[in-house]
Amino acid sequence: VLSSMLILSACSGGGEQAAGEKEGKGGSGGAVKVDIGVVSYISGPGAAYGEAITGGLKLAQKEINAKGEVDINLVIEDSAGKQDQALTAAQKLINSENVTAIIGPTLSTEMNVVGPEADLSGVPIMGTSTTADGIPQIGDYVFRNSIPEALAIPASMKKAVEKYDAKKVAILYGNDDVFTKSGFDTMKKAAEDMGLEVLTIETFQKGQSDYNAQLTKIKGLNPDMILCSALYNEGAVIMDQARKMGIDVPFVGGNGFNSPEVIKIAGDAADGLIVATPWYGEKDDPKVKEFVSNFEKEYGKKPDQFAAQAYDALYIMAEALKNAGEADRDALRDALAEVKDFNGILGNFSFDEEGDVVMDPTVLVIEDGAFKIFE
Ligand code: 1QQ
C-alpha cells in the first residue's frame, strides 16, 4: 500500500510538471515554449501574399528561437483566400492543435469569420495584413499590426491630389470582398472630404478578367486620377488593360497593390501607381538593411511589405510572450494589449486601446518598374 501511494504521488507530481511544461513554464531560466497557429493565403490567385507572410514569419521564428528566451513552433495552415477554408483551419488550430495564439488570416474577408471564432474561444489572434475597418473591434482577443486603409488611403490620395492637381476622379472597386469594399468606402469619403468630383463608381468581382466596360466608361469621363480598391491580381490586370486603352492617368491603390506581384503581372502598365505603406525596403536604417539582407539570403529575393509586417508581428508576439511568462491564451492576450513602443523594422509600434495600429505611412509610386518614394 505504501509503495503504491508513493507511486501515485510521484505520478501526480510528474503530471503537474508535464502540464507546467506544456503551458510553457519550462523550468527556471528555460525558454517559454509555444505553439502559434498561422492561417495564411498560400495557394490560389493571391498566394504571393501568403508566401511573403509565411517567409517573414519563418525568418523571425529562426532568429527569435536562436535567442533562447522564447521557443516558437509555427503550425501553418493554408486558407486559399477563402472564408470557409480559413475558418476550418482556425478551428483545427484552436481545438486540435491547441495553439496559444493565431497569426493571420491574410484577408480581412477571412478575418471577418475567423476573428469572432478566435475571440469566442479566447484565443488571441493577430492579423498582419488585414486593413479593413473594424477588424480589431471584432473583440478583445483580435489584434492587427497592419496599418488600416482608413489611415493609408487618405495619405496617398492627399499627396497624389496635390502633386497632380487632381479635381475629378473615377473609383473602381471589388464589391465582393470585405477589404476592397472597405477601401472603397475610405476612398469615397476621402474624395468628398477633399472636395473632389467623383465622376463614376464602377465595380468588379474577384477573378474577373475583362474590365473593358468599366474602363471604357471611365475613359469617356476623362478623370484626372483613378482610385482603385483591389487585390493584386485584379488590380494588376485593371492597370494593364487601362494602359492598353490609352488611359495614362495616375492610379491610387489600396493595400492590395502593395505587392511586387503588381509589377510582375502588369509590367510597365504599373507605372503611375501610388500607394501608402509603412514599409520601404530602401530605407537608410540599419534594422531594415539587416532584415532585407537576411531575407534575401534565406529566400533569394527582396522582402515586400507583407513579409515585413509578418516579421514584426512574430517579434511582437514573442515580446508579449516573454512578458506573459507562459504560453497561456489569456495571459498572452493581456500582454499583447500592453505592447508599447515596440521598435520593429516598420518603426515604432503600439496598439491603441482597441488593438488597432497608429502609424504614419510612407507614400510610394511605381516608376520604371519599381516602388520609389513619392515626392
Ligand atoms: C485585407 C488586405 C489585403 C490586401 C491583404 C492581402 O489588406 O484583406 O485587409
XYZ file of N, CA and C and ligand atoms in Angstrom, residues 41 46 49-50 53 105-110 128-132 135 144 146-147 149 177-180 230-232 254-258 305-306, ligand 1:
114
model
N -2.854 32.704 -46.758
C -3.320 32.530 -48.137
C -2.134 32.045 -48.968
N -4.038 34.581 -54.921
C -3.343 35.586 -54.093
C -2.221 34.971 -53.272
N 0.785 36.757 -51.483
C 0.618 37.413 -50.180
C 1.066 36.451 -49.071
N 0.526 35.244 -49.121
C 0.810 34.258 -48.065
C 2.248 33.771 -48.093
N 4.177 36.434 -46.375
C 3.859 36.433 -44.943
C 4.535 35.259 -44.228
N -5.796 35.551 -40.250
C -5.568 35.165 -41.637
C -5.132 36.360 -42.484
N -4.882 36.112 -43.769
C -4.315 37.122 -44.653
C -5.319 38.217 -45.017
N -6.531 37.817 -45.354
C -7.523 38.771 -45.861
C -8.503 39.222 -44.770
N -8.932 40.466 -44.844
C -9.970 40.945 -43.930
C -11.253 40.128 -44.092
N -11.534 39.738 -45.324
C -12.705 38.897 -45.601
C -12.652 37.614 -44.759
N -11.452 37.060 -44.635
C -11.286 35.842 -43.833
C -11.360 36.174 -42.343
N -1.707 40.347 -39.824
C -0.516 41.097 -40.211
C -0.733 41.851 -41.517
N -1.899 41.618 -42.142
C -2.156 42.245 -43.446
C -3.606 42.683 -43.590
N -4.389 42.529 -42.529
C -5.818 42.865 -42.581
C -5.998 44.365 -42.335
N -6.573 45.061 -43.310
C -6.579 46.526 -43.251
C -7.976 47.153 -43.317
N -9.012 46.327 -43.421
C -10.377 46.874 -43.483
C -10.746 47.526 -42.158
N -11.610 45.638 -37.873
C -11.032 44.319 -37.566
C -10.718 44.143 -36.064
N -4.234 43.596 -34.774
C -3.523 43.610 -36.052
C -2.319 44.536 -35.930
N -1.108 45.637 -39.013
C -1.131 46.217 -40.362
C -1.902 47.529 -40.317
N -1.343 48.511 -40.977
C -1.930 49.851 -40.938
C -3.267 49.855 -41.695
N -6.593 50.799 -43.850
C -6.832 51.609 -45.051
C -7.279 53.019 -44.687
N -15.690 41.682 -51.537
C -14.610 41.399 -50.596
C -14.626 42.475 -49.506
N -14.461 42.045 -48.260
C -14.550 42.984 -47.131
C -13.504 44.096 -47.250
N -12.285 43.706 -47.615
C -11.205 44.701 -47.714
C -11.408 45.657 -48.890
N -11.732 45.127 -50.081
C -11.872 46.034 -51.231
C -13.077 46.966 -51.047
N -8.465 47.012 -54.864
C -8.410 45.664 -55.449
C -7.294 44.849 -54.810
N -7.374 43.533 -54.906
C -6.235 42.667 -54.585
C -5.303 42.671 -55.799
N -4.055 42.147 -55.640
C -3.077 42.387 -56.710
C -3.442 41.801 -58.060
N -5.155 50.810 -53.011
C -5.145 50.454 -51.589
C -4.089 49.394 -51.309
N -4.196 48.771 -50.144
C -3.175 47.841 -49.663
C -2.952 46.635 -50.580
N -3.966 46.227 -51.321
C -3.818 45.085 -52.221
C -2.706 45.292 -53.236
N -2.448 46.555 -53.570
C -1.430 46.896 -54.571
C -0.019 46.940 -53.988
N 0.124 46.727 -52.683
C 1.443 46.826 -52.050
C 2.272 45.561 -52.236
N 6.239 44.385 -48.340
C 5.534 44.882 -47.155
C 4.907 43.749 -46.341
N 4.386 42.752 -47.028
C 3.672 41.677 -46.331
C 4.636 40.817 -45.515
C -7.059 42.915 -46.483
C -5.878 43.388 -47.219
C -5.311 42.543 -48.283
C -4.662 43.374 -49.352
C -4.333 41.593 -47.674
C -3.579 40.731 -48.630
O -5.357 44.445 -46.894
O -7.709 41.935 -46.864
O -7.361 43.558 -45.467
